[in-house]
Amino acid sequence: MNLSTIKIWWQGLNLREQRLVLVMGSAVTVFLLYSLLWQPLNDNLADTEKKLASRQAMLSWVTENTERYQNAKSSSGNKKSKGSLSSIINRTANQQQLTITRMQPQGETLQVWLDSAPFTQLLFWLEHLANNEGLQVRAIDLTQSDKQGEVRVRRLQLARQ
C-alpha cells in the first residue's frame, strides 16, 4: 500500500467512518504506548526499588556486624590456644552448637565438613576461631542447604596462624 492508495481509501469513507477510524487509531496508539513503553518502565522502576531496599537492608546488616566484629576483635586480641587442631575445633563447634560430620588432618591443616549449619552461626564460629583460637581459614567451599539460612560446608580447611 502506498500513500496515494491510503488517501483514496480515506476519501472513500464517509465522515462518521473517518471519525471512527481516528478514534480507534488513537485508542490503539495509546494502548501501544502504554504496553510497550510505560508499563515496562514502571515494572523496571518497581523492581529497582525492591532491589535497592534489599541492598540497603544488607548494607545495614553488614555495617552492624562489622562494628560488632571490630569490637570483638579489639577486645579479645589474637590469642593462640594450646592443644590439637581437632580438639580446638571440636570444643568450639560444640560451643557454637555446630555438628561436625567429618574431620581429616592434612599435615599442618585440618579439613572439616558440616552437613548443615546456620550461616550466621558458622560466621560467628569462624570469627571466634580466628580471633580467639589463633586459627585461620585457608579454604572454604559452601553450598546452599535445603533449609533457608543454612549452608553445607563441603570443605573447610583450617590451620594455625
CSV table of N, CA and C in Angstrom, one decimal, residues 21-159:
chain,number,residue,atom,x,y,z
A,21,VAL,N,-12.4,5.7,12.6
A,21,VAL,CA,-11.1,5.3,12.3
A,21,VAL,C,-10.1,6.1,13.2
A,22,LEU,N,-10.3,7.4,13.3
A,22,LEU,CA,-9.4,8.3,14.1
A,22,LEU,C,-9.5,7.9,15.5
A,23,VAL,N,-10.7,7.7,16.1
A,23,VAL,CA,-10.8,7.3,17.5
A,23,VAL,C,-10.2,6.0,17.7
A,24,MET,N,-10.4,5.0,16.9
A,24,MET,CA,-9.8,3.7,17.0
A,24,MET,C,-8.2,3.8,16.9
A,25,GLY,N,-7.8,4.6,15.9
A,25,GLY,CA,-6.3,4.7,15.8
A,25,GLY,C,-5.7,5.4,17.0
A,26,SER,N,-6.4,6.3,17.6
A,26,SER,CA,-5.9,7.0,18.8
A,26,SER,C,-5.9,6.0,20.0
A,27,ALA,N,-6.9,5.2,20.1
A,27,ALA,CA,-7.0,4.2,21.2
A,27,ALA,C,-5.9,3.2,21.0
A,28,VAL,N,-5.7,2.7,19.8
A,28,VAL,CA,-4.6,1.7,19.5
A,28,VAL,C,-3.2,2.3,19.8
A,29,THR,N,-3.0,3.6,19.5
A,29,THR,CA,-1.8,4.3,19.7
A,29,THR,C,-1.5,4.4,21.2
A,30,VAL,N,-2.6,4.8,22.0
A,30,VAL,CA,-2.4,4.9,23.4
A,30,VAL,C,-2.1,3.6,24.1
A,31,PHE,N,-2.8,2.5,23.6
A,31,PHE,CA,-2.6,1.2,24.1
A,31,PHE,C,-1.2,0.7,23.9
A,32,LEU,N,-0.7,1.0,22.6
A,32,LEU,CA,0.7,0.6,22.3
A,32,LEU,C,1.7,1.3,23.1
A,33,LEU,N,1.5,2.6,23.3
A,33,LEU,CA,2.4,3.4,24.1
A,33,LEU,C,2.5,2.9,25.5
A,34,TYR,N,1.3,2.6,26.1
A,34,TYR,CA,1.2,2.1,27.4
A,34,TYR,C,1.9,0.8,27.6
A,35,SER,N,1.5,-0.1,26.7
A,35,SER,CA,2.0,-1.5,26.9
A,35,SER,C,3.5,-1.7,26.4
A,36,LEU,N,4.0,-0.9,25.5
A,36,LEU,CA,5.3,-1.0,25.0
A,36,LEU,C,6.3,-0.1,25.7
A,37,LEU,N,5.9,1.0,26.3
A,37,LEU,CA,6.8,1.9,27.0
A,37,LEU,C,6.5,2.1,28.4
A,38,TRP,N,5.3,2.6,28.8
A,38,TRP,CA,5.0,3.0,30.1
A,38,TRP,C,5.1,1.8,31.1
A,39,GLN,N,4.4,0.7,30.8
A,39,GLN,CA,4.3,-0.4,31.7
A,39,GLN,C,5.7,-1.0,31.9
A,40,PRO,N,6.5,-1.3,30.9
A,40,PRO,CA,7.8,-1.9,31.2
A,40,PRO,C,8.7,-0.9,32.0
A,41,LEU,N,8.6,0.4,31.8
A,41,LEU,CA,9.4,1.3,32.6
A,41,LEU,C,8.9,1.3,34.1
A,42,ASN,N,7.6,1.3,34.3
A,42,ASN,CA,7.0,1.2,35.6
A,42,ASN,C,7.5,-0.1,36.3
A,43,ASP,N,7.4,-1.2,35.6
A,43,ASP,CA,7.8,-2.5,36.2
A,43,ASP,C,9.3,-2.5,36.6
A,44,ASN,N,10.1,-1.9,35.7
A,44,ASN,CA,11.5,-1.8,35.9
A,44,ASN,C,11.8,-1.0,37.1
A,45,LEU,N,11.1,0.1,37.2
A,45,LEU,CA,11.3,1.0,38.4
A,45,LEU,C,10.9,0.3,39.7
A,46,ALA,N,9.8,-0.4,39.7
A,46,ALA,CA,9.4,-1.1,40.9
A,46,ALA,C,10.4,-2.2,41.3
A,47,ASP,N,10.9,-2.9,40.3
A,47,ASP,CA,12.0,-3.9,40.6
A,47,ASP,C,13.2,-3.3,41.1
A,48,THR,N,13.6,-2.2,40.6
A,48,THR,CA,14.8,-1.5,41.0
A,48,THR,C,14.6,-1.0,42.5
A,49,GLU,N,13.4,-0.5,42.8
A,49,GLU,CA,13.2,0.0,44.2
A,49,GLU,C,13.3,-1.2,45.1
A,50,LYS,N,12.7,-2.3,44.8
A,50,LYS,CA,12.8,-3.5,45.6
A,50,LYS,C,14.3,-3.9,45.8
A,51,LYS,N,15.1,-3.9,44.8
A,51,LYS,CA,16.5,-4.3,44.9
A,51,LYS,C,17.2,-3.3,45.8
A,52,LEU,N,16.9,-2.0,45.6
A,52,LEU,CA,17.6,-1.0,46.4
A,52,LEU,C,17.2,-1.2,47.9
A,53,ALA,N,16.0,-1.5,48.2
A,53,ALA,CA,15.6,-1.7,49.6
A,53,ALA,C,16.3,-2.9,50.2
A,54,SER,N,16.4,-4.0,49.4
A,54,SER,CA,17.0,-5.2,49.8
A,54,SER,C,18.5,-4.9,50.1
A,55,ARG,N,19.2,-4.2,49.2
A,55,ARG,CA,20.6,-3.9,49.3
A,55,ARG,C,20.9,-3.0,50.5
A,56,GLN,N,19.9,-2.0,50.7
A,56,GLN,CA,20.1,-1.1,51.9
A,56,GLN,C,20.0,-1.9,53.2
A,57,ALA,N,19.1,-2.9,53.2
A,57,ALA,CA,19.0,-3.7,54.4
A,57,ALA,C,20.2,-4.5,54.6
A,58,MET,N,20.8,-5.1,53.5
A,58,MET,CA,22.0,-5.9,53.6
A,58,MET,C,23.2,-5.0,54.1
A,59,LEU,N,23.2,-3.7,53.6
A,59,LEU,CA,24.3,-2.8,54.0
A,59,LEU,C,24.2,-2.5,55.5
A,60,SER,N,23.0,-2.3,56.0
A,60,SER,CA,22.8,-2.0,57.4
A,60,SER,C,23.2,-3.2,58.2
A,61,TRP,N,22.9,-4.4,57.8
A,61,TRP,CA,23.3,-5.7,58.5
A,61,TRP,C,24.8,-5.8,58.5
A,62,VAL,N,25.4,-5.6,57.4
A,62,VAL,CA,26.9,-5.7,57.3
A,62,VAL,C,27.5,-4.6,58.2
A,63,THR,N,27.0,-3.4,58.2
A,63,THR,CA,27.6,-2.3,59.0
A,63,THR,C,27.5,-2.7,60.5
A,64,GLU,N,26.3,-3.2,60.9
A,64,GLU,CA,26.1,-3.6,62.3
A,64,GLU,C,27.1,-4.7,62.7
A,65,ASN,N,27.2,-5.7,61.8
A,65,ASN,CA,28.1,-6.8,62.2
A,65,ASN,C,29.5,-6.5,62.0
A,66,THR,N,29.9,-5.5,61.2
A,66,THR,CA,31.3,-5.1,61.1
A,66,THR,C,31.7,-4.4,62.3
A,67,GLU,N,30.8,-3.6,62.9
A,67,GLU,CA,31.1,-2.9,64.1
A,67,GLU,C,31.3,-4.0,65.2
A,68,ARG,N,30.4,-4.9,65.3
A,68,ARG,CA,30.4,-6.0,66.3
A,68,ARG,C,31.7,-6.8,66.2
A,69,TYR,N,32.1,-7.1,64.9
A,69,TYR,CA,33.3,-7.8,64.7
A,69,TYR,C,34.5,-7.0,65.1
A,70,GLN,N,34.6,-5.7,64.8
A,70,GLN,CA,35.7,-4.9,65.2
A,70,GLN,C,35.8,-4.8,66.7
A,71,ASN,N,34.7,-4.6,67.4
A,71,ASN,CA,34.7,-4.6,68.8
A,71,ASN,C,35.2,-5.9,69.4
A,72,ALA,N,34.7,-7.0,68.9
A,72,ALA,CA,35.1,-8.3,69.4
A,72,ALA,C,36.6,-8.5,69.2
A,73,LYS,N,37.1,-8.1,68.0
A,73,LYS,CA,38.5,-8.3,67.6
A,73,LYS,C,39.4,-7.4,68.5
A,74,SER,N,39.0,-6.2,68.8
A,74,SER,CA,39.8,-5.3,69.6
A,74,SER,C,39.8,-5.7,71.0
A,75,SER,N,38.7,-6.2,71.5
A,75,SER,CA,38.6,-6.6,73.0
A,75,SER,C,39.3,-7.9,73.3
A,76,SER,N,39.3,-8.8,72.3
A,76,SER,CA,39.9,-10.1,72.6
A,76,SER,C,41.3,-10.3,72.1
A,77,GLY,N,41.7,-9.5,71.2
A,77,GLY,CA,43.1,-9.7,70.7
A,77,GLY,C,43.2,-10.9,69.9
A,78,ASN,N,44.4,-11.4,69.6
A,78,ASN,CA,44.6,-12.6,68.8
A,78,ASN,C,45.3,-13.6,69.6
A,79,LYS,N,44.6,-14.4,70.4
A,79,LYS,CA,45.1,-15.4,71.3
A,79,LYS,C,45.3,-16.7,70.5
A,80,LYS,N,46.3,-17.4,71.0
A,80,LYS,CA,46.5,-18.7,70.4
A,80,LYS,C,46.2,-19.8,71.4
A,81,SER,N,45.3,-20.7,71.1
A,81,SER,CA,45.0,-21.8,72.1
A,81,SER,C,46.0,-22.9,71.9
A,82,LYS,N,46.2,-23.6,73.0
A,82,LYS,CA,47.0,-24.7,73.0
A,82,LYS,C,46.2,-26.0,72.8
A,83,GLY,N,46.8,-27.0,72.3
A,83,GLY,CA,46.0,-28.2,72.1
A,83,GLY,C,46.0,-28.5,70.6
A,84,SER,N,45.5,-29.7,70.3
A,84,SER,CA,45.5,-30.1,68.8
A,84,SER,C,44.4,-29.3,68.1
A,85,LEU,N,44.6,-29.2,66.8
A,85,LEU,CA,43.6,-28.6,66.0
A,85,LEU,C,42.2,-29.2,66.1
A,86,SER,N,42.2,-30.5,66.1
A,86,SER,CA,40.9,-31.2,66.2
A,86,SER,C,40.2,-31.0,67.6
A,87,SER,N,41.0,-30.9,68.7
A,87,SER,CA,40.3,-30.7,69.9
A,87,SER,C,39.8,-29.2,70.0
A,88,ILE,N,40.6,-28.3,69.5
A,88,ILE,CA,40.1,-26.9,69.5
A,88,ILE,C,38.8,-26.8,68.6
A,89,ILE,N,38.8,-27.4,67.5
A,89,ILE,CA,37.7,-27.3,66.6
A,89,ILE,C,36.5,-28.0,67.2
A,90,ASN,N,36.6,-29.2,67.7
A,90,ASN,CA,35.5,-29.9,68.4
A,90,ASN,C,34.9,-29.1,69.5
A,91,ARG,N,35.8,-28.5,70.4
A,91,ARG,CA,35.3,-27.8,71.5
A,91,ARG,C,34.6,-26.5,71.1
A,92,THR,N,35.1,-25.8,70.2
A,92,THR,CA,34.5,-24.5,69.8
A,92,THR,C,33.2,-24.8,68.9
A,93,ALA,N,33.2,-25.8,68.1
A,93,ALA,CA,32.0,-26.2,67.4
A,93,ALA,C,30.9,-26.6,68.3
A,94,ASN,N,31.2,-27.3,69.4
A,94,ASN,CA,30.2,-27.6,70.4
A,94,ASN,C,29.6,-26.4,71.1
A,95,GLN,N,30.5,-25.4,71.4
A,95,GLN,CA,30.1,-24.2,72.0
A,95,GLN,C,29.1,-23.4,71.1
A,96,GLN,N,29.4,-23.5,69.8
A,96,GLN,CA,28.5,-22.8,68.8
A,96,GLN,C,27.3,-23.6,68.4
A,97,GLN,N,27.2,-24.8,68.9
A,97,GLN,CA,26.1,-25.7,68.6
A,97,GLN,C,26.1,-26.1,67.1
A,98,LEU,N,27.3,-26.4,66.6
A,98,LEU,CA,27.5,-26.9,65.2
A,98,LEU,C,27.9,-28.3,65.3
A,99,THR,N,27.4,-29.1,64.3
A,99,THR,CA,27.7,-30.5,64.3
A,99,THR,C,28.7,-30.8,63.2
A,100,ILE,N,29.9,-31.3,63.5
A,100,ILE,CA,30.9,-31.6,62.5
A,100,ILE,C,30.6,-33.1,62.1
A,101,THR,N,30.5,-33.3,60.8
A,101,THR,CA,30.3,-34.6,60.3
A,101,THR,C,31.6,-35.4,60.0
A,102,ARG,N,32.6,-34.6,59.7
A,102,ARG,CA,33.9,-35.3,59.3
A,102,ARG,C,35.0,-34.4,59.5
A,103,MET,N,36.2,-34.9,60.0
A,103,MET,CA,37.4,-34.2,60.1
A,103,MET,C,38.5,-35.0,59.5
A,104,GLN,N,39.5,-34.4,58.8
A,104,GLN,CA,40.6,-35.1,58.2
A,104,GLN,C,41.8,-34.2,58.3
A,105,PRO,N,42.8,-34.7,59.1
A,105,PRO,CA,44.1,-33.9,59.2
A,105,PRO,C,44.8,-34.1,57.9
A,106,GLN,N,45.5,-33.0,57.5
A,106,GLN,CA,46.4,-33.0,56.3
A,106,GLN,C,47.6,-32.2,56.6
A,107,GLY,N,48.6,-32.8,57.2
A,107,GLY,CA,49.8,-32.1,57.5
A,107,GLY,C,49.5,-31.1,58.6
A,108,GLU,N,49.8,-29.8,58.3
A,108,GLU,CA,49.6,-28.7,59.3
A,108,GLU,C,48.2,-28.2,59.3
A,109,THR,N,47.3,-28.7,58.4
A,109,THR,CA,46.0,-28.2,58.3
A,109,THR,C,45.0,-29.3,58.7
A,110,LEU,N,43.8,-28.9,58.9
A,110,LEU,CA,42.7,-29.9,59.2
A,110,LEU,C,41.5,-29.5,58.3
A,111,GLN,N,40.9,-30.5,57.7
A,111,GLN,CA,39.8,-30.3,56.8
A,111,GLN,C,38.5,-30.7,57.6
A,112,VAL,N,37.5,-29.9,57.5
A,112,VAL,CA,36.3,-30.1,58.3
A,112,VAL,C,35.1,-30.1,57.4
A,113,TRP,N,34.1,-30.9,57.6
A,113,TRP,CA,32.8,-31.0,56.8
A,113,TRP,C,31.7,-30.8,57.8
A,114,LEU,N,30.7,-30.0,57.4
A,114,LEU,CA,29.4,-29.9,58.2
A,114,LEU,C,28.3,-30.1,57.2
A,115,ASP,N,27.3,-31.0,57.6
A,115,ASP,CA,26.2,-31.2,56.7
A,115,ASP,C,25.2,-30.0,56.6
A,116,SER,N,24.9,-29.4,57.7
A,116,SER,CA,24.0,-28.3,57.7
A,116,SER,C,24.3,-27.4,58.9
A,117,ALA,N,24.5,-26.1,58.6
A,117,ALA,CA,24.8,-25.2,59.7
A,117,ALA,C,24.2,-23.8,59.4
A,118,PRO,N,23.6,-23.2,60.4
A,118,PRO,CA,23.1,-21.8,60.1
A,118,PRO,C,24.2,-20.9,59.7
A,119,PHE,N,24.0,-20.1,58.7
A,119,PHE,CA,25.1,-19.4,58.1
A,119,PHE,C,25.7,-18.4,59.1
A,120,THR,N,24.8,-17.7,59.8
A,120,THR,CA,25.4,-16.7,60.8
A,120,THR,C,26.1,-17.4,61.9
A,121,GLN,N,25.6,-18.5,62.3
A,121,GLN,CA,26.3,-19.3,63.4
A,121,GLN,C,27.7,-19.7,62.9
A,122,LEU,N,27.8,-20.1,61.6
A,122,LEU,CA,29.1,-20.5,61.0
A,122,LEU,C,30.0,-19.3,61.0
A,123,LEU,N,29.5,-18.2,60.6
A,123,LEU,CA,30.4,-17.0,60.6
A,123,LEU,C,30.9,-16.6,62.0
A,124,PHE,N,30.0,-16.7,63.0
A,124,PHE,CA,30.5,-16.4,64.4
A,124,PHE,C,31.5,-17.4,64.8
A,125,TRP,N,31.4,-18.7,64.4
A,125,TRP,CA,32.3,-19.7,64.8
A,125,TRP,C,33.7,-19.4,64.1
A,126,LEU,N,33.7,-19.1,62.8
A,126,LEU,CA,34.9,-18.8,62.1
A,126,LEU,C,35.6,-17.6,62.7
A,127,GLU,N,34.8,-16.6,63.0
A,127,GLU,CA,35.3,-15.4,63.7
A,127,GLU,C,36.0,-15.7,65.0
A,128,HIS,N,35.3,-16.6,65.8
A,128,HIS,CA,35.9,-17.0,67.1
A,128,HIS,C,37.2,-17.7,66.9
A,129,LEU,N,37.2,-18.6,65.9
A,129,LEU,CA,38.4,-19.4,65.6
A,129,LEU,C,39.6,-18.5,65.3
A,130,ALA,N,39.3,-17.5,64.5
A,130,ALA,CA,40.4,-16.5,64.0
A,130,ALA,C,40.8,-15.6,65.1
A,131,ASN,N,39.9,-15.1,65.9
A,131,ASN,CA,40.2,-14.1,66.9
A,131,ASN,C,40.6,-14.6,68.2
A,132,ASN,N,40.1,-15.7,68.6
A,132,ASN,CA,40.3,-16.3,70.0
A,132,ASN,C,41.2,-17.5,70.0
A,133,GLU,N,41.2,-18.2,68.9
A,133,GLU,CA,42.0,-19.5,68.9
A,133,GLU,C,43.2,-19.5,68.1
A,134,GLY,N,43.4,-18.4,67.3
A,134,GLY,CA,44.6,-18.3,66.5
A,134,GLY,C,44.6,-19.2,65.3
A,135,LEU,N,43.4,-19.5,64.8
A,135,LEU,CA,43.3,-20.3,63.6
A,135,LEU,C,42.9,-19.5,62.4
A,136,GLN,N,43.2,-19.9,61.2
A,136,GLN,CA,42.8,-19.2,60.0
A,136,GLN,C,42.2,-20.1,59.0
A,137,VAL,N,41.3,-19.6,58.3
A,137,VAL,CA,40.6,-20.4,57.2
A,137,VAL,C,41.5,-20.3,56.0
A,138,ARG,N,42.0,-21.4,55.5
A,138,ARG,CA,42.8,-21.5,54.3
A,138,ARG,C,41.9,-21.6,53.1
A,139,ALA,N,40.8,-22.4,53.2
A,139,ALA,CA,39.9,-22.6,52.1
A,139,ALA,C,38.6,-23.0,52.6
A,140,ILE,N,37.5,-22.6,51.9
A,140,ILE,CA,36.2,-23.0,52.3
A,140,ILE,C,35.3,-23.2,51.1
A,141,ASP,N,34.5,-24.2,51.1
A,141,ASP,CA,33.6,-24.5,50.0
A,141,ASP,C,32.2,-24.7,50.6
A,142,LEU,N,31.3,-23.8,50.3
A,142,LEU,CA,29.9,-23.8,50.8
A,142,LEU,C,28.9,-24.0,49.7
A,143,THR,N,27.8,-24.6,50.1
A,143,THR,CA,26.7,-24.7,49.2
A,143,THR,C,25.4,-24.4,50.0
A,144,GLN,N,24.4,-24.0,49.3
A,144,GLN,CA,23.1,-23.7,50.0
A,144,GLN,C,22.5,-25.0,50.5
A,145,SER,N,21.9,-25.0,51.6
A,145,SER,CA,21.2,-26.1,52.2
A,145,SER,C,19.8,-26.1,51.8
A,146,ASP,N,19.0,-27.2,52.1
A,146,ASP,CA,17.6,-27.2,51.8
A,146,ASP,C,16.8,-26.2,52.6
A,147,LYS,N,17.3,-26.0,53.9
A,147,LYS,CA,16.6,-25.0,54.7
A,147,LYS,C,17.1,-23.6,54.5
A,148,GLN,N,16.2,-22.7,54.6
A,148,GLN,CA,16.6,-21.3,54.4
A,148,GLN,C,17.5,-20.8,55.5
A,149,GLY,N,18.6,-20.1,55.1
A,149,GLY,CA,19.5,-19.6,56.1
A,149,GLY,C,20.6,-20.5,56.6
A,150,GLU,N,20.6,-21.7,56.0
A,150,GLU,CA,21.6,-22.7,56.3
A,150,GLU,C,22.4,-23.1,55.1
A,151,VAL,N,23.6,-23.5,55.4
A,151,VAL,CA,24.6,-23.9,54.4
A,151,VAL,C,25.2,-25.3,54.7
A,152,ARG,N,25.7,-25.9,53.6
A,152,ARG,CA,26.5,-27.1,53.8
A,152,ARG,C,28.0,-26.7,53.6
A,153,VAL,N,28.8,-27.2,54.5
A,153,VAL,CA,30.2,-26.9,54.4
A,153,VAL,C,30.8,-28.2,53.8
A,154,ARG,N,31.1,-28.1,52.5
A,154,ARG,CA,31.7,-29.2,51.8
A,154,ARG,C,33.1,-29.4,52.2
A,155,ARG,N,33.8,-28.3,52.4
A,155,ARG,CA,35.2,-28.4,52.8
A,155,ARG,C,35.6,-27.1,53.5
A,156,LEU,N,36.2,-27.2,54.7
A,156,LEU,CA,36.7,-26.1,55.4
A,156,LEU,C,38.1,-26.5,55.8
A,157,GLN,N,39.1,-25.8,55.3
A,157,GLN,CA,40.5,-26.1,55.7
A,157,GLN,C,41.0,-25.0,56.6
A,158,LEU,N,41.4,-25.5,57.8
A,158,LEU,CA,41.8,-24.6,58.9
A,158,LEU,C,43.3,-24.9,59.2
A,159,ALA,N,44.0,-23.9,59.7
A,159,ALA,CA,45.4,-24.0,60.0
A,159,ALA,C,45.7,-23.0,61.1
